[in-house]
Amino acid sequence: MNNKLLLLIIDGVPWRNWRSLFGNLEGWVDSGEAQVWKIRAPLPSTSASCYASIHTGVVPAVHGVTGNDNVFRVSQPDIFSEVRKEGGTTGAVTHSFWSEFFQRAPFDPVRDIEYDEADSAGINHGRFHTMTGYGHPNQMTPCDADLFATLTMLTERFGLDYGILHTCTLDSMGHRFKHSCEEMDDACFTLDAQLAPFIRRWRDAGYEIMVTADHGQSERGHHGGRGEDQQDAALYYFGDAEGPAPDTLLKITQLAPTILSRLGVEVPESMTEDSFLTAG
Ligand SMILES: [Zn+2]
């Protein structure tokens, strides 16, 4: 391990919302502290399928997660497993699907809502939420500021080498209110403002940071299929590495090998995509 990194998955935010509504992130692009590219989700562009692809580097046709009702412990190596092989410390503040994919399934809410397992082959420090009861009239999402604080607590209490945060707030807002509306303007504005002080704090603590989404959404608030609206998001990178040309279209399956490379961890053979960052 020669570096440490935090990955933030802001669920369901399409490219156009990132570039028009996240003023702090865009301001850091202007100041040169962040680089940004467009990144494309695999098919199906369904949340659970994309989570498994983000962390394993393989497409749903390979890992087998066909949708949100088909969640199991995946068999491929992933970022957590490879960091642990190198002795790194991992943490997750996410929806419970991430624990089921990369730690154990099914999710037992009492056993698994929070754990600290020093010898884990996957996630050492997990803090999860299930969104049980989620639907159109009730989002059942935690406050994003609380999630950012929880990840910060894990970094400072346990010295994480790799940590992931995932929040469904904006995906749920899109399903509920769609996109050309005051509710979505305010929701993106609010999340950006809540996130920004933590970006500064994590950078000061020596972390590289990636902020992105698992997929986009159409104007009707849909995703799962093909199309720039449903599949494309932005990826913001804070760190010293060199990236590709600004107009390069990244693939979500490049995230896992790129993150492992940045951490100084060997990339397993199952991750066949190239890293999009080179040592800087
Ligand atoms: Zn999603």
Tab-separated table of C-alpha atoms and ligand atoms in Angstrom:
chain	number	residue	atom	x	y	z
A	1	MET	CA	0.000	0.000	0.000
A	2	ASN	CA	1.507	3.314	-1.016
A	3	ASN	CA	-1.506	5.604	-1.033
A	4	LYS	CA	-4.988	5.954	0.433
A	5	LEU	CA	-8.228	6.731	-1.344
A	6	LEU	CA	-11.928	7.384	-0.758
A	7	LEU	CA	-14.613	6.551	-3.350
A	8	LEU	CA	-17.961	8.366	-3.133
A	9	ILE	CA	-20.890	6.946	-5.088
A	10	ILE	CA	-23.718	9.469	-5.283
A	11	ASP	CA	-26.434	7.222	-6.682
A	12	GLY	CA	-28.336	8.091	-9.844
A	13	VAL	CA	-26.918	11.499	-10.779
A	14	PRO	CA	-26.787	12.058	-14.554
A	15	TRP	CA	-23.954	13.908	-16.314
A	16	ARG	CA	-25.982	17.080	-16.902
A	17	ASN	CA	-26.822	17.469	-13.197
A	18	TRP	CA	-23.223	17.037	-12.119
A	19	ARG	CA	-21.944	19.665	-14.507
A	20	SER	CA	-24.707	22.231	-13.900
A	21	LEU	CA	-25.648	21.880	-10.220
A	22	PHE	CA	-22.552	20.859	-8.197
A	23	GLY	CA	-20.923	24.254	-7.773
A	24	ASN	CA	-18.194	23.262	-5.328
A	25	LEU	CA	-17.015	20.288	-7.370
A	26	GLU	CA	-17.081	22.351	-10.551
A	27	GLY	CA	-15.234	25.168	-8.800
A	28	TRP	CA	-12.423	22.753	-7.957
A	29	VAL	CA	-12.278	21.739	-11.612
A	30	ASP	CA	-11.859	25.420	-12.489
A	31	SER	CA	-9.164	25.896	-9.846
A	32	GLY	CA	-7.269	22.813	-11.010
A	33	GLU	CA	-7.696	20.832	-7.786
A	34	ALA	CA	-10.031	18.295	-9.422
A	35	GLN	CA	-10.153	16.628	-12.833
A	36	VAL	CA	-13.464	15.534	-14.356
A	37	TRP	CA	-14.444	13.042	-17.048
A	38	LYS	CA	-17.644	11.444	-18.296
A	39	ILE	CA	-18.081	7.836	-17.121
A	40	ARG	CA	-20.527	5.262	-18.511
A	41	ALA	CA	-22.424	2.598	-16.575
A	42	PRO	CA	-22.648	-0.974	-17.886
A	43	LEU	CA	-25.916	-2.626	-18.924
A	44	PRO	CA	-28.245	-3.105	-17.239
A	45	SER	CA	-27.806	0.386	-15.749
A	46	THR	CA	-29.594	-0.844	-12.622
A	47	SER	CA	-28.226	0.113	-9.212
A	48	ALA	CA	-27.301	-3.294	-7.789
A	49	SER	CA	-25.792	-4.410	-11.095
A	50	CYS	CA	-23.696	-1.250	-11.225
A	51	TYR	CA	-22.509	-1.544	-7.603
A	52	ALA	CA	-21.155	-5.011	-8.332
A	53	SER	CA	-19.432	-3.739	-11.490
A	54	ILE	CA	-17.901	-0.734	-9.726
A	55	HIS	CA	-16.158	-2.936	-7.193
A	56	THR	CA	-15.311	-6.039	-9.271
A	57	GLY	CA	-14.433	-4.339	-12.556
A	58	VAL	CA	-16.540	-6.810	-14.554
A	59	VAL	CA	-19.871	-6.300	-16.333
A	60	PRO	CA	-23.203	-7.709	-15.067
A	61	ALA	CA	-23.091	-10.398	-17.762
A	62	VAL	CA	-20.051	-11.761	-15.880
A	63	HIS	CA	-20.816	-11.172	-12.177
A	64	GLY	CA	-24.471	-12.171	-12.651
A	65	VAL	CA	-26.237	-9.426	-10.675
A	66	THR	CA	-29.171	-8.836	-13.006
A	67	GLY	CA	-31.114	-6.404	-10.817
A	68	ASN	CA	-32.011	-5.141	-7.356
A	69	ASP	CA	-33.902	-8.347	-6.537
A	70	ASN	CA	-30.924	-10.579	-7.313
A	71	VAL	CA	-28.366	-9.753	-4.621
A	72	PHE	CA	-25.809	-12.312	-3.418
A	73	ARG	CA	-22.165	-12.625	-2.382
A	74	VAL	CA	-20.313	-12.145	-5.659
A	75	SER	CA	-17.546	-14.585	-6.556
A	76	GLN	CA	-15.107	-12.261	-8.326
A	77	PRO	CA	-12.225	-10.491	-6.550
A	78	ASP	CA	-13.098	-6.893	-5.692
A	79	ILE	CA	-11.427	-3.779	-4.341
A	80	PHE	CA	-11.965	-4.785	-0.695
A	81	SER	CA	-10.578	-8.313	-1.118
A	82	GLU	CA	-7.458	-7.140	-2.940
A	83	VAL	CA	-6.710	-4.338	-0.472
A	84	ARG	CA	-7.043	-6.834	2.390
A	85	LYS	CA	-4.567	-9.214	0.708
A	86	GLU	CA	-2.019	-6.394	0.930
A	87	GLY	CA	-2.848	-5.799	4.594
A	88	GLY	CA	-4.767	-2.572	4.011
A	89	THR	CA	-7.695	-1.458	6.164
A	90	THR	CA	-11.081	-1.065	4.452
A	91	GLY	CA	-14.297	0.698	5.368
A	92	ALA	CA	-17.791	1.152	3.924
A	93	VAL	CA	-20.660	3.552	4.668
A	94	THR	CA	-23.250	2.366	2.181
A	95	HIS	CA	-26.524	0.681	1.390
A	96	SER	CA	-26.597	-2.864	2.733
A	97	PHE	CA	-26.302	-4.326	-0.798
A	98	TRP	CA	-22.586	-3.535	-0.648
A	99	SER	CA	-22.185	-5.703	2.456
A	100	GLU	CA	-24.090	-8.532	0.770
A	101	PHE	CA	-21.979	-8.364	-2.397
A	102	PHE	CA	-18.587	-8.127	-0.740
A	103	GLN	CA	-18.870	-9.463	2.834
A	104	ARG	CA	-21.760	-11.870	3.406
A	105	ALA	CA	-25.372	-12.483	2.370
A	106	PRO	CA	-28.132	-12.350	3.312
A	107	PHE	CA	-27.927	-9.124	5.303
A	108	ASP	CA	-28.902	-9.607	8.952
A	109	PRO	CA	-29.791	-6.098	10.111
A	110	VAL	CA	-28.855	-6.715	13.744
A	111	ARG	CA	-25.582	-8.510	13.057
A	112	ASP	CA	-24.568	-6.471	10.037
A	113	ILE	CA	-25.897	-2.927	10.465
A	114	GLU	CA	-22.507	-2.045	11.955
A	115	TYR	CA	-19.351	-4.150	12.309
A	116	ASP	CA	-15.646	-3.871	13.019
A	117	GLU	CA	-13.851	-7.023	11.918
A	118	ALA	CA	-10.080	-6.619	11.968
A	119	ASP	CA	-9.404	-9.952	10.237
A	120	SER	CA	-12.059	-9.656	7.521
A	121	ALA	CA	-11.119	-10.729	4.012
A	122	GLY	CA	-13.356	-7.917	2.718
A	123	ILE	CA	-14.794	-5.045	4.733
A	124	ASN	CA	-13.104	-4.265	8.065
A	125	HIS	CA	-15.326	-1.416	9.224
A	126	GLY	CA	-18.897	-1.313	7.927
A	127	ARG	CA	-21.764	1.071	8.670
A	128	PHE	CA	-24.878	0.280	6.639
A	129	HIS	CA	-28.506	1.213	6.029
A	130	THR	CA	-31.164	-0.867	4.279
A	131	MET	CA	-33.783	1.679	3.125
A	132	THR	CA	-36.388	-0.936	4.057
A	133	GLY	CA	-39.805	0.403	3.069
A	134	TYR	CA	-38.372	2.600	0.306
A	135	GLY	CA	-40.899	3.812	-2.237
A	136	HIS	CA	-42.245	6.829	-4.064
A	137	PRO	CA	-43.866	8.539	-1.040
A	138	ASN	CA	-41.070	7.734	1.435
A	139	GLN	CA	-37.407	7.748	0.403
A	140	MET	CA	-36.083	6.117	3.601
A	141	THR	CA	-32.623	7.585	2.954
A	142	PRO	CA	-30.270	8.744	5.702
A	143	CYS	CA	-29.049	12.367	5.823
A	144	ASP	CA	-26.012	12.739	3.572
A	145	ALA	CA	-24.177	14.954	6.065
A	146	ASP	CA	-24.476	12.144	8.617
A	147	LEU	CA	-23.043	9.651	6.126
A	148	PHE	CA	-20.111	11.962	5.315
A	149	ALA	CA	-19.432	12.361	9.037
A	150	THR	CA	-19.590	8.600	9.562
A	151	LEU	CA	-17.013	7.950	6.845
A	152	THR	CA	-14.804	10.649	8.357
A	153	MET	CA	-15.108	8.986	11.754
A	154	LEU	CA	-13.983	5.663	10.232
A	155	THR	CA	-10.980	7.293	8.532
A	156	GLU	CA	-9.900	9.022	11.731
A	157	ARG	CA	-10.675	6.223	14.191
A	158	PHE	CA	-9.372	3.282	12.169
A	159	GLY	CA	-6.920	4.786	9.655
A	160	LEU	CA	-8.660	3.448	6.558
A	161	ASP	CA	-6.508	2.872	3.502
A	162	TYR	CA	-9.603	2.544	1.320
A	163	GLY	CA	-13.109	3.695	2.122
A	164	ILE	CA	-16.329	3.879	0.146
A	165	LEU	CA	-19.438	5.948	0.754
A	166	HIS	CA	-22.668	5.432	-1.130
A	167	THR	CA	-25.883	7.404	-0.794
A	168	CYS	CA	-29.218	7.010	-2.589
A	169	THR	CA	-30.673	10.443	-1.793
A	170	LEU	CA	-30.452	11.907	-5.290
A	171	ASP	CA	-31.466	8.702	-7.068
A	172	SER	CA	-34.589	8.634	-4.919
A	173	MET	CA	-35.229	12.326	-5.580
A	174	GLY	CA	-34.996	11.675	-9.324
A	175	HIS	CA	-37.420	8.761	-9.206
A	176	ARG	CA	-39.796	10.893	-7.154
A	177	PHE	CA	-39.583	14.393	-8.667
A	178	LYS	CA	-37.793	13.827	-12.059
A	179	HIS	CA	-35.148	16.351	-13.115
A	180	SER	CA	-36.350	19.685	-14.488
A	181	CYS	CA	-37.733	20.912	-11.173
A	182	GLU	CA	-36.877	23.034	-8.162
A	183	GLU	CA	-36.747	19.964	-5.927
A	184	MET	CA	-33.855	18.455	-7.896
A	185	ASP	CA	-32.026	21.792	-8.190
A	186	ASP	CA	-32.140	22.151	-4.418
A	187	ALA	CA	-31.279	18.531	-3.670
A	188	CYS	CA	-28.090	18.647	-5.777
A	189	PHE	CA	-27.184	22.075	-4.385
A	190	THR	CA	-27.638	20.792	-0.838
A	191	LEU	CA	-25.592	17.635	-1.286
A	192	ASP	CA	-22.745	19.569	-2.940
A	193	ALA	CA	-22.716	22.049	-0.051
A	194	GLN	CA	-22.775	19.275	2.571
A	195	LEU	CA	-20.000	17.354	0.827
A	196	ALA	CA	-17.570	20.215	0.185
A	197	PRO	CA	-16.163	20.722	3.725
A	198	PHE	CA	-15.488	16.991	3.964
A	199	ILE	CA	-13.605	16.993	0.654
A	200	ARG	CA	-11.264	19.589	2.126
A	201	ARG	CA	-10.873	17.605	5.355
A	202	TRP	CA	-10.143	14.315	3.569
A	203	ARG	CA	-7.618	15.980	1.258
A	204	ASP	CA	-5.883	17.532	4.269
A	205	ALA	CA	-5.728	14.032	5.783
A	206	GLY	CA	-3.875	12.774	2.691
A	207	TYR	CA	-6.636	10.969	0.820
A	208	GLU	CA	-7.136	10.881	-2.922
A	209	ILE	CA	-10.860	11.177	-3.642
A	210	MET	CA	-13.167	10.083	-6.435
A	211	VAL	CA	-16.769	11.328	-6.595
A	212	THR	CA	-19.099	9.742	-9.131
A	213	ALA	CA	-22.431	7.947	-9.640
A	214	ASP	CA	-23.387	4.357	-10.397
A	215	HIS	CA	-25.509	5.444	-13.398
A	216	GLY	CA	-27.492	8.437	-14.692
A	217	GLN	CA	-31.240	8.930	-15.026
A	218	SER	CA	-33.535	9.932	-17.863
A	219	GLU	CA	-35.652	13.093	-17.648
A	220	ARG	CA	-38.474	10.845	-16.433
A	221	GLY	CA	-36.258	9.603	-13.603
A	222	HIS	CA	-35.605	6.194	-15.095
A	223	HIS	CA	-32.484	4.059	-15.567
A	224	GLY	CA	-31.697	0.441	-16.283
A	225	GLY	CA	-31.413	0.597	-20.041
A	226	ARG	CA	-29.215	2.135	-22.722
A	227	GLY	CA	-28.646	5.792	-23.455
A	228	GLU	CA	-26.407	8.690	-22.460
A	229	ASP	CA	-29.046	9.979	-20.051
A	230	GLN	CA	-29.452	6.656	-18.223
A	231	GLN	CA	-25.835	5.524	-18.334
A	232	ASP	CA	-23.544	8.560	-18.110
A	233	ALA	CA	-22.320	10.397	-15.024
A	234	ALA	CA	-19.332	12.559	-14.140
A	235	LEU	CA	-16.261	11.337	-12.300
A	236	TYR	CA	-14.332	13.927	-10.266
A	237	TYR	CA	-10.810	12.964	-9.174
A	238	PHE	CA	-8.758	14.727	-6.526
A	239	GLY	CA	-5.172	13.470	-6.503
A	240	ASP	CA	-1.746	13.619	-8.074
A	241	ALA	CA	-2.154	11.136	-10.936
A	242	GLU	CA	-2.309	12.071	-14.598
A	243	GLY	CA	-5.617	11.416	-16.351
A	244	PRO	CA	-6.630	10.981	-19.976
A	245	ALA	CA	-7.782	13.791	-22.292
A	246	PRO	CA	-10.790	15.716	-20.924
A	247	ASP	CA	-13.140	14.345	-23.604
A	248	THR	CA	-12.320	10.692	-22.861
A	249	LEU	CA	-15.334	8.512	-22.043
A	250	LEU	CA	-14.479	6.284	-19.079
A	251	LYS	CA	-16.164	2.980	-18.230
A	252	ILE	CA	-17.355	2.113	-14.734
A	253	THR	CA	-15.515	-1.189	-15.050
A	254	GLN	CA	-12.255	0.812	-15.133
A	255	LEU	CA	-12.842	2.081	-11.585
A	256	ALA	CA	-11.701	-1.033	-9.692
A	257	PRO	CA	-8.359	-1.527	-11.493
A	258	THR	CA	-7.715	2.223	-11.381
A	259	ILE	CA	-8.321	2.431	-7.634
A	260	LEU	CA	-6.164	-0.631	-6.909
A	261	SER	CA	-3.374	0.839	-9.012
A	262	ARG	CA	-3.544	4.126	-7.134
A	263	LEU	CA	-3.346	2.231	-3.820
A	264	GLY	CA	-0.326	0.232	-4.969
A	265	VAL	CA	-2.256	-3.043	-4.921
A	266	GLU	CA	-1.842	-5.705	-7.613
A	267	VAL	CA	-4.771	-5.821	-10.061
A	268	PRO	CA	-6.283	-9.346	-10.309
A	269	GLU	CA	-6.585	-11.055	-13.714
A	270	SER	CA	-10.380	-10.855	-13.596
A	271	MET	CA	-10.171	-7.049	-13.942
A	272	THR	CA	-9.348	-6.732	-17.622
A	273	GLU	CA	-9.903	-2.992	-18.125
A	274	ASP	CA	-7.013	-0.530	-18.064
A	275	SER	CA	-6.499	2.013	-15.306
A	276	PHE	CA	-7.435	5.480	-16.543
A	277	LEU	CA	-4.873	7.177	-14.289
A	278	THR	CA	-1.115	7.009	-14.532
A	279	ALA	CA	1.323	7.643	-11.705
A	280	GLY	CA	1.781	11.285	-10.906
B	1	ZN	ZN	-28.377	3.512	-8.524
